[in-house]
PDB file of C-alpha atoms in Angstrom:
ATOM      1  CA  ALA A  10      -0.175  -0.362   0.121  1.00 66.00           C
ATOM      2  CA  PRO A  11       0.787   3.124  -0.448  1.00 66.00           C
ATOM      3  CA  THR A  12       2.739   4.799   2.481  1.00 72.00           C
ATOM      4  CA  SER A  13       0.155   5.745   4.899  1.00 74.00           C
ATOM      5  CA  GLU A  14      -0.664   6.458   8.612  1.00 82.00           C
ATOM      6  CA  ARG A  15      -3.823   5.452   7.862  1.00 84.00           C
ATOM      7  CA  PHE A  16      -5.904   3.208   5.228  1.00 88.00           C
ATOM      8  CA  PRO A  17      -6.285   5.494   2.138  1.00 89.00           C
ATOM      9  CA  LEU A  18      -9.688   4.696   0.553  1.00 93.00           C
ATOM     10  CA  LEU A  19     -12.837   4.849   1.716  1.00 94.00           C
ATOM     11  CA  CYS A  20     -15.896   2.338   0.321  1.00 94.00           C
ATOM     12  CA  LYS A  21     -19.533   3.189   0.912  1.00 95.00           C
ATOM     13  CA  VAL A  22     -23.091   2.039  -0.112  1.00 96.00           C
ATOM     14  CA  LEU A  23     -24.708   5.382  -0.370  1.00 97.00           C
ATOM     15  CA  ASP A  24     -28.735   4.507  -0.005  1.00 97.00           C
ATOM     16  CA  ALA A  25     -30.750   8.202  -0.950  1.00 97.00           C
ATOM     17  CA  ARG A  26     -34.344   8.360  -0.356  1.00 95.00           C
ATOM     18  CA  GLU A  27     -34.633  11.973  -0.353  1.00 95.00           C
ATOM     19  CA  LYS A  28     -31.953  14.374  -1.781  1.00 95.00           C
ATOM     20  CA  LEU A  29     -28.510  15.735  -0.392  1.00 95.00           C
ATOM     21  CA  SER A  30     -27.436  18.790   0.378  1.00 96.00           C
ATOM     22  CA  ILE A  31     -24.920  20.522  -2.909  1.00 97.00           C
ATOM     23  CA  GLN A  32     -21.988  20.250  -1.544  1.00 97.00           C
ATOM     24  CA  VAL A  33     -17.738  20.166  -2.604  1.00 98.00           C
ATOM     25  CA  HIS A  34     -14.732  18.767  -1.194  1.00 97.00           C
ATOM     26  CA  PRO A  35     -11.491  21.017  -1.035  1.00 97.00           C
ATOM     27  CA  PRO A  36      -8.768  20.938  -3.711  1.00 96.00           C
ATOM     28  CA  ALA A  37      -5.566  19.360  -2.873  1.00 93.00           C
ATOM     29  CA  GLU A  38      -3.822  23.092  -2.904  1.00 95.00           C
ATOM     30  CA  ILE A  39      -6.841  24.660  -0.825  1.00 95.00           C
ATOM     31  CA  ALA A  40      -8.065  22.213   2.251  1.00 95.00           C
ATOM     32  CA  SER A  41      -4.940  22.495   4.066  1.00 94.00           C
ATOM     33  CA  SER A  42      -5.737  26.513   4.349  1.00 95.00           C
ATOM     34  CA  LEU A  43      -9.349  25.722   5.071  1.00 96.00           C
ATOM     35  CA  GLY A  44      -8.320  22.789   7.867  1.00 94.00           C
ATOM     36  CA  GLY A  45      -9.497  20.202   5.640  1.00 94.00           C
ATOM     37  CA  GLU A  46      -8.501  17.502   3.842  1.00 94.00           C
ATOM     38  CA  PRO A  47      -8.800  16.985  -0.315  1.00 94.00           C
ATOM     39  CA  LYS A  48     -11.022  14.493  -1.770  1.00 95.00           C
ATOM     40  CA  THR A  49     -11.646  12.912  -4.934  1.00 97.00           C
ATOM     41  CA  GLU A  50     -14.136  10.344  -5.385  1.00 97.00           C
ATOM     42  CA  MET A  51     -16.292   8.277  -8.373  1.00 98.00           C
ATOM     43  CA  TRP A  52     -19.945   6.957  -7.910  1.00 98.00           C
ATOM     44  CA  TYR A  53     -21.035   3.882  -9.470  1.00 98.00           C
ATOM     45  CA  ILE A  54     -24.316   3.623  -9.988  1.00 98.00           C
ATOM     46  CA  ALA A  55     -25.882   0.517  -8.576  1.00 97.00           C
ATOM     47  CA  ALA A  56     -29.625   1.162  -8.953  1.00 97.00           C
ATOM     48  CA  ALA A  57     -31.769   4.516 -10.211  1.00 98.00           C
ATOM     49  CA  ASP A  58     -35.897   4.791  -9.597  1.00 98.00           C
ATOM     50  CA  PRO A  59     -37.177   6.274 -12.736  1.00 97.00           C
ATOM     51  CA  GLY A  60     -36.256   9.803 -12.848  1.00 96.00           C
ATOM     52  CA  ALA A  61     -33.411   9.880 -10.312  1.00 98.00           C
ATOM     53  CA  THR A  62     -31.387  13.047 -10.635  1.00 98.00           C
ATOM     54  CA  LEU A  63     -27.353  13.809  -9.506  1.00 98.00           C
ATOM     55  CA  TYR A  64     -26.617  17.543  -9.193  1.00 98.00           C
ATOM     56  CA  VAL A  65     -23.154  17.586 -11.155  1.00 98.00           C
ATOM     57  CA  GLY A  66     -21.313  20.974 -12.052  1.00 98.00           C
ATOM     58  CA  LEU A  67     -22.551  23.878 -12.865  1.00 97.00           C
ATOM     59  CA  ARG A  68     -25.354  24.635 -15.956  1.00 97.00           C
ATOM     60  CA  SER A  69     -23.835  26.666 -19.070  1.00 95.00           C
ATOM     61  CA  GLY A  70     -22.701  29.867 -18.732  1.00 92.00           C
ATOM     62  CA  MET A  71     -22.894  30.104 -15.309  1.00 93.00           C
ATOM     63  CA  ASP A  72     -20.486  31.938 -13.330  1.00 93.00           C
ATOM     64  CA  ARG A  73     -19.127  32.986  -9.615  1.00 95.00           C
ATOM     65  CA  GLU A  74     -21.269  36.317  -9.312  1.00 96.00           C
ATOM     66  CA  ALA A  75     -24.497  34.529 -11.186  1.00 96.00           C
ATOM     67  CA  PHE A  76     -23.871  31.406  -8.501  1.00 96.00           C
ATOM     68  CA  GLU A  77     -23.669  33.536  -5.508  1.00 97.00           C
ATOM     69  CA  GLU A  78     -26.880  35.779  -6.081  1.00 96.00           C
ATOM     70  CA  ASN A  79     -28.848  32.809  -6.524  1.00 96.00           C
ATOM     71  CA  LEU A  80     -27.294  31.430  -3.183  1.00 95.00           C
ATOM     72  CA  ASN A  81     -28.640  34.878  -1.751  1.00 94.00           C
ATOM     73  CA  ASN A  82     -31.486  34.456  -3.279  1.00 94.00           C
ATOM     74  CA  GLY A  83     -32.328  30.586  -2.226  1.00 93.00           C
ATOM     75  CA  THR A  84     -32.685  29.617  -5.907  1.00 95.00           C
ATOM     76  CA  LEU A  85     -29.299  27.920  -6.186  1.00 95.00           C
ATOM     77  CA  GLU A  86     -30.924  25.186  -7.823  1.00 94.00           C
ATOM     78  CA  GLU A  87     -31.139  27.099 -11.142  1.00 94.00           C
ATOM     79  CA  CYS A  88     -27.885  26.948 -11.249  1.00 95.00           C
ATOM     80  CA  VAL A  89     -26.833  23.370 -10.955  1.00 97.00           C
ATOM     81  CA  HIS A  90     -26.247  20.853 -13.897  1.00 98.00           C
ATOM     82  CA  THR A  91     -28.580  17.784 -13.397  1.00 98.00           C
ATOM     83  CA  ILE A  92     -28.257  14.351 -14.758  1.00 98.00           C
ATOM     84  CA  TYR A  93     -30.393  11.355 -15.132  1.00 98.00           C
ATOM     85  CA  PRO A  94     -28.100   8.122 -14.256  1.00 98.00           C
ATOM     86  CA  LYS A  95     -28.577   4.732 -14.809  1.00 98.00           C
ATOM     87  CA  ALA A  96     -28.343   2.122 -13.548  1.00 97.00           C
ATOM     88  CA  GLY A  97     -24.377   0.519 -14.365  1.00 97.00           C
ATOM     89  CA  GLU A  98     -22.942   4.129 -14.822  1.00 98.00           C
ATOM     90  CA  HIS A  99     -20.720   5.779 -13.446  1.00 98.00           C
ATOM     91  CA  ILE A 100     -19.016   9.627 -12.667  1.00 98.00           C
ATOM     92  CA  PHE A 101     -15.712  10.760 -11.500  1.00 98.00           C
ATOM     93  CA  ILE A 102     -16.052  13.312  -8.558  1.00 98.00           C
ATOM     94  CA  PRO A 103     -12.740  15.506  -8.615  1.00 97.00           C
ATOM     95  CA  SER A 104     -11.923  17.838  -5.635  1.00 96.00           C
ATOM     96  CA  GLY A 105     -13.476  20.734  -6.105  1.00 97.00           C
ATOM     97  CA  ARG A 106     -16.365  19.686  -8.561  1.00 98.00           C
ATOM     98  CA  LEU A 107     -20.130  20.979  -6.903  1.00 98.00           C
ATOM     99  CA  HIS A 108     -22.360  17.542  -6.642  1.00 98.00           C
ATOM    100  CA  ALA A 109     -25.601  16.274  -4.787  1.00 98.00           C
ATOM    101  CA  ILE A 110     -26.964  13.300  -4.955  1.00 98.00           C
ATOM    102  CA  GLY A 111     -31.002  12.725  -5.481  1.00 97.00           C
ATOM    103  CA  GLY A 112     -33.532  10.660  -4.223  1.00 97.00           C
ATOM    104  CA  GLY A 113     -34.148   7.293  -5.083  1.00 98.00           C
ATOM    105  CA  LEU A 114     -30.399   6.227  -5.786  1.00 98.00           C
ATOM    106  CA  LEU A 115     -28.274   3.311  -4.742  1.00 98.00           C
ATOM    107  CA  ILE A 116     -24.762   4.674  -5.263  1.00 98.00           C
ATOM    108  CA  TYR A 117     -21.301   2.371  -4.815  1.00 98.00           C
ATOM    109  CA  GLU A 118     -18.916   4.801  -3.746  1.00 97.00           C
ATOM    110  CA  ILE A 119     -14.779   5.013  -3.729  1.00 97.00           C
ATOM    111  CA  GLN A 120     -12.875   7.616  -2.313  1.00 96.00           C
ATOM    112  CA  GLN A 121     -10.104   9.387  -0.765  1.00 93.00           C
ATOM    113  CA  ASN A 122     -10.175   8.547   3.106  1.00 92.00           C
ATOM    114  CA  SER A 123     -11.561  11.968   3.970  1.00 90.00           C
ATOM    115  CA  ASP A 124     -14.521  13.654   5.575  1.00 86.00           C
ATOM    116  CA  THR A 125     -14.514  17.264   4.700  1.00 94.00           C
ATOM    117  CA  THR A 126     -17.280  18.482   2.978  1.00 96.00           C
ATOM    118  CA  TYR A 127     -18.489  21.452   2.510  1.00 97.00           C
ATOM    119  CA  ARG A 128     -22.449  22.383   2.050  1.00 96.00           C
ATOM    120  CA  VAL A 129     -23.282  25.076   0.411  1.00 97.00           C
ATOM    121  CA  TYR A 130     -26.856  24.924  -0.053  1.00 96.00           C
ATOM    122  CA  ASP A 131     -29.657  22.850   1.389  1.00 95.00           C
ATOM    123  CA  TRP A 132     -32.565  23.135  -0.527  1.00 93.00           C
ATOM    124  CA  ASN A 133     -33.582  25.443   2.031  1.00 90.00           C
ATOM    125  CA  ARG A 134     -35.254  22.900   4.578  1.00 90.00           C
ATOM    126  CA  MET A 135     -34.888  22.540   8.127  1.00 82.00           C
ATOM    127  CA  GLY A 136     -33.148  20.883  10.512  1.00 79.00           C
ATOM    128  CA  LEU A 137     -34.539  18.595  13.213  1.00 83.00           C
ATOM    129  CA  ASP A 138     -34.716  21.088  15.505  1.00 86.00           C
ATOM    130  CA  GLY A 139     -36.810  23.675  13.039  1.00 83.00           C
ATOM    131  CA  LYS A 140     -33.788  25.593  11.952  1.00 84.00           C
ATOM    132  CA  PRO A 141     -31.946  26.168   8.510  1.00 82.00           C
ATOM    133  CA  ARG A 142     -28.739  23.387   8.728  1.00 84.00           C
ATOM    134  CA  ASP A 143     -25.218  24.745   8.958  1.00 89.00           C
ATOM    135  CA  LEU A 144     -23.590  25.849   5.678  1.00 94.00           C
ATOM    136  CA  HIS A 145     -20.524  26.016   4.996  1.00 96.00           C
ATOM    137  CA  VAL A 146     -20.479  28.982   2.017  1.00 96.00           C
ATOM    138  CA  GLU A 147     -17.468  30.903   2.325  1.00 97.00           C
ATOM    139  CA  GLN A 148     -14.867  27.783   2.330  1.00 97.00           C
ATOM    140  CA  SER A 149     -17.493  26.246  -0.325  1.00 97.00           C
ATOM    141  CA  LEU A 150     -16.675  29.223  -2.095  1.00 97.00           C
ATOM    142  CA  GLN A 151     -13.213  29.157  -2.434  1.00 97.00           C
ATOM    143  CA  CYS A 152     -13.108  25.430  -3.479  1.00 97.00           C
ATOM    144  CA  ILE A 153     -15.905  25.056  -6.282  1.00 98.00           C
ATOM    145  CA  ASP A 154     -14.708  24.772  -9.761  1.00 97.00           C
ATOM    146  CA  PHE A 155     -16.633  27.797 -11.442  1.00 97.00           C
ATOM    147  CA  GLY A 156     -15.589  26.428 -15.161  1.00 96.00           C
ATOM    148  CA  ASP A 157     -16.849  22.577 -14.513  1.00 97.00           C
ATOM    149  CA  CYS A 158     -19.986  23.250 -16.549  1.00 97.00           C
ATOM    150  CA  GLU A 159     -22.649  20.652 -17.430  1.00 98.00           C
ATOM    151  CA  PRO A 160     -20.273  16.928 -17.405  1.00 97.00           C
ATOM    152  CA  SER A 161     -21.968  13.993 -18.083  1.00 97.00           C
ATOM    153  CA  MET A 162     -21.817  10.302 -16.478  1.00 98.00           C
ATOM    154  CA  ASP A 163     -18.188   8.611 -17.417  1.00 98.00           C
ATOM    155  CA  VAL A 164     -17.321   6.560 -20.619  1.00 97.00           C
ATOM    156  CA  ALA A 165     -15.329   2.963 -19.949  1.00 97.00           C
ATOM    157  CA  ASP A 166     -11.496   2.827 -21.078  1.00 96.00           C
ATOM    158  CA  GLY A 167     -11.687  -0.480 -21.666  1.00 95.00           C
ATOM    159  CA  LYS A 168     -12.291  -2.441 -18.333  1.00 95.00           C
ATOM    160  CA  VAL A 169     -10.745   0.430 -16.175  1.00 96.00           C
ATOM    161  CA  ILE A 170     -13.982   2.816 -15.149  1.00 97.00           C
ATOM    162  CA  ALA A 171     -12.025   5.530 -13.151  1.00 97.00           C
ATOM    163  CA  SER A 172      -8.089   6.058 -12.890  1.00 95.00           C
ATOM    164  CA  CYS A 173      -6.606   9.239 -10.632  1.00 94.00           C
ATOM    165  CA  ASP A 174      -3.979   9.257  -8.210  1.00 92.00           C
ATOM    166  CA  HIS A 175      -5.749   8.076  -5.342  1.00 92.00           C
ATOM    167  CA  PHE A 176      -7.613   4.756  -6.846  1.00 94.00           C
ATOM    168  CA  ARG A 177      -8.443   2.484 -10.475  1.00 94.00           C
ATOM    169  CA  VAL A 178     -11.458   0.767 -10.609  1.00 96.00           C
ATOM    170  CA  GLU A 179     -12.126  -1.677 -13.163  1.00 96.00           C
ATOM    171  CA  LYS A 180     -15.517  -3.443 -14.165  1.00 96.00           C
ATOM    172  CA  HIS A 181     -15.147  -7.073 -14.743  1.00 95.00           C
ATOM    173  CA  LYS A 182     -17.593  -9.925 -15.537  1.00 95.00           C
ATOM    174  CA  PHE A 183     -16.336 -13.313 -14.500  1.00 93.00           C
ATOM    175  CA  SER A 184     -18.408 -16.446 -14.965  1.00 93.00           C
ATOM    176  CA  VAL A 185     -19.223 -19.304 -12.707  1.00 91.00           C
ATOM    177  CA  GLY A 186     -15.941 -20.506 -10.993  1.00 87.00           C
ATOM    178  CA  GLU A 187     -13.675 -18.137 -12.689  1.00 89.00           C
ATOM    179  CA  SER A 188     -10.804 -16.695 -11.001  1.00 88.00           C
ATOM    180  CA  ILE A 189     -11.309 -13.081  -9.595  1.00 85.00           C
ATOM    181  CA  ASP A 190      -7.811 -12.716  -8.282  1.00 80.00           C
ATOM    182  CA  SER A 191      -6.658 -13.730 -12.091  1.00 81.00           C
ATOM    183  CA  ALA A 192      -8.117 -10.217 -12.823  1.00 83.00           C
ATOM    184  CA  LEU A 193      -5.744  -8.759  -9.992  1.00 84.00           C
ATOM    185  CA  ALA A 194      -2.370 -10.606 -10.611  1.00 80.00           C
ATOM    186  CA  GLY A 195      -1.181 -10.626  -7.508  1.00 80.00           C
ATOM    187  CA  ARG A 196      -2.729  -7.199  -6.751  1.00 83.00           C
ATOM    188  CA  PHE A 197      -3.940  -6.354  -3.640  1.00 87.00           C
ATOM    189  CA  GLY A 198      -7.941  -5.732  -4.146  1.00 90.00           C
ATOM    190  CA  ILE A 199     -11.124  -4.647  -3.142  1.00 94.00           C
ATOM    191  CA  VAL A 200     -13.946  -6.294  -4.872  1.00 94.00           C
ATOM    192  CA  THR A 201     -17.400  -5.077  -5.518  1.00 96.00           C
ATOM    193  CA  VAL A 202     -20.528  -7.836  -6.223  1.00 96.00           C
ATOM    194  CA  LEU A 203     -22.502  -5.784  -8.645  1.00 96.00           C
ATOM    195  CA  THR A 204     -23.997  -9.106  -9.694  1.00 96.00           C
ATOM    196  CA  GLY A 205     -23.879 -12.886  -8.946  1.00 95.00           C
ATOM    197  CA  SER A 206     -21.222 -13.865  -5.835  1.00 94.00           C
ATOM    198  CA  ILE A 207     -18.002 -13.999  -5.095  1.00 92.00           C
ATOM    199  CA  LYS A 208     -16.066 -17.180  -2.952  1.00 91.00           C
ATOM    200  CA  GLY A 209     -13.664 -17.511  -0.789  1.00 85.00           C
ATOM    201  CA  GLN A 210     -12.038 -20.545   0.767  1.00 79.00           C
ATOM    202  CA  ASN A 211     -14.497 -20.596   3.814  1.00 83.00           C
ATOM    203  CA  SER A 212     -17.249 -18.382   2.274  1.00 87.00           C
ATOM    204  CA  GLU A 213     -19.218 -16.496   0.050  1.00 90.00           C
ATOM    205  CA  SER A 214     -20.340 -13.216   0.003  1.00 92.00           C
ATOM    206  CA  GLY A 215     -22.760 -11.891  -2.563  1.00 94.00           C
ATOM    207  CA  LYS A 216     -24.647  -8.741  -4.527  1.00 94.00           C
ATOM    208  CA  GLY A 217     -23.512  -5.740  -2.215  1.00 94.00           C
ATOM    209  CA  ALA A 218     -20.458  -6.889  -0.686  1.00 94.00           C
ATOM    210  CA  PHE A 219     -16.852  -5.301  -0.815  1.00 94.00           C
ATOM    211  CA  VAL A 220     -14.436  -8.432  -0.202  1.00 91.00           C
ATOM    212  CA  LEU A 221     -10.683  -6.755   0.421  1.00 90.00           C
ATOM    213  CA  VAL A 222      -8.161  -9.891  -1.470  1.00 88.00           C
ATOM    214  CA  THR A 223      -4.915  -9.817  -0.261  1.00 85.00           C
ATOM    215  CA  HIS A 224      -1.729  -9.257  -2.383  1.00 82.00           C
ATOM    216  CA  GLY A 225       0.047 -12.137  -3.671  1.00 76.00           C
ATOM    217  CA  LEU A 226      -3.075 -14.158  -3.455  1.00 67.00           C
ATOM    218  CA  LYS A 227      -2.604 -18.048  -5.196  1.00 67.00           C
ATOM    219  CA  GLU A 228      -4.619 -17.251  -8.290  1.00 64.00           C
ATOM    220  CA  GLY A 229      -8.139 -19.044  -7.773  1.00 65.00           C
ATOM    221  CA  ARG A 230      -8.181 -18.986  -4.028  1.00 80.00           C
ATOM    222  CA  VAL A 231     -11.260 -16.286  -5.354  1.00 87.00           C
ATOM    223  CA  THR A 232     -13.693 -17.015  -7.494  1.00 89.00           C
ATOM    224  CA  ALA A 233     -17.098 -16.081  -8.927  1.00 92.00           C
ATOM    225  CA  GLY A 234     -20.086 -17.767  -7.562  1.00 90.00           C
ATOM    226  CA  GLU A 235     -22.449 -20.147  -8.984  1.00 84.00           C
ATOM    227  CA  ASN A 236     -24.392 -17.926 -11.584  1.00 84.00           C
ATOM    228  CA  GLY A 237     -21.010 -15.611 -12.199  1.00 90.00           C
ATOM    229  CA  GLY A 238     -21.458 -12.013 -12.142  1.00 94.00           C
ATOM    230  CA  GLU A 239     -19.980  -8.434 -12.280  1.00 96.00           C
ATOM    231  CA  PHE A 240     -17.673  -6.893  -9.866  1.00 96.00           C
ATOM    232  CA  LEU A 241     -15.805  -3.424  -9.512  1.00 96.00           C
ATOM    233  CA  VAL A 242     -11.875  -4.237  -8.936  1.00 94.00           C
ATOM    234  CA  THR A 243     -10.407  -1.150  -6.920  1.00 95.00           C
ATOM    235  CA  THR A 244      -7.109  -0.990  -7.006  1.00 92.00           C
ATOM    236  CA  TRP A 245      -3.858   1.763  -6.088  1.00 87.00           C
ATOM    237  CA  PRO A 246      -3.064   3.551  -8.691  1.00 82.00           C
ATOM    238  CA  ASP A 247       0.222   2.757  -9.668  1.00 66.00           C
ATOM    239  CA  GLN A 248      -1.088  -1.162  -9.960  1.00 48.00           C
ATOM    240  CA  SER A 249      -1.775  -1.485 -13.751  1.00 46.00           C
TER     241      SER A 249
END
């Protein structure tokens, strides 16, 4: 693993029943001055209700002045770009990219191990105490990439669906009994079960599981289950 005081990645299952706040994570060159940590992530859409939305980046022609005006007026939704994702699609969210997850989405998230999130807008909702939730407007405005307009869902490069300085994510399909660690070629990996199941020596894990596979594992020790399946394989970025 890269030299680190802690495990460098976080893997999450996000089951959004209502839309989340519009937020941003600080880029590396800004994070320390704000007392935070950078966080780049990627989303794989595991399931999507009809009409479910992602809010990613800004609408074309939107600049910082217009953004702040809408923010002050409580109409920031007019500034944010909307995407209607489908199950099986994916998108990269670098630090500095404005984003929010809408309701009706089940997402597998792979990210840097950081919890720094700045909320810039929460749809004018009230918290459980009847007061507006705390926002981080000043920090957000320093972090948002205002040149990031109308991004779309990403297209895979072969089996690679995301690759950056922090992680590499591949998507593989295996038939029944096929060696999953053959795709790792001795690398460490986090295998996410999209469909089917994964079998180890003494266990079997189904859809939605995240399985850590140690480096140097003898090929054939981890295989696809009885019906085969599709899997995400996350590794370090310098392993190809």
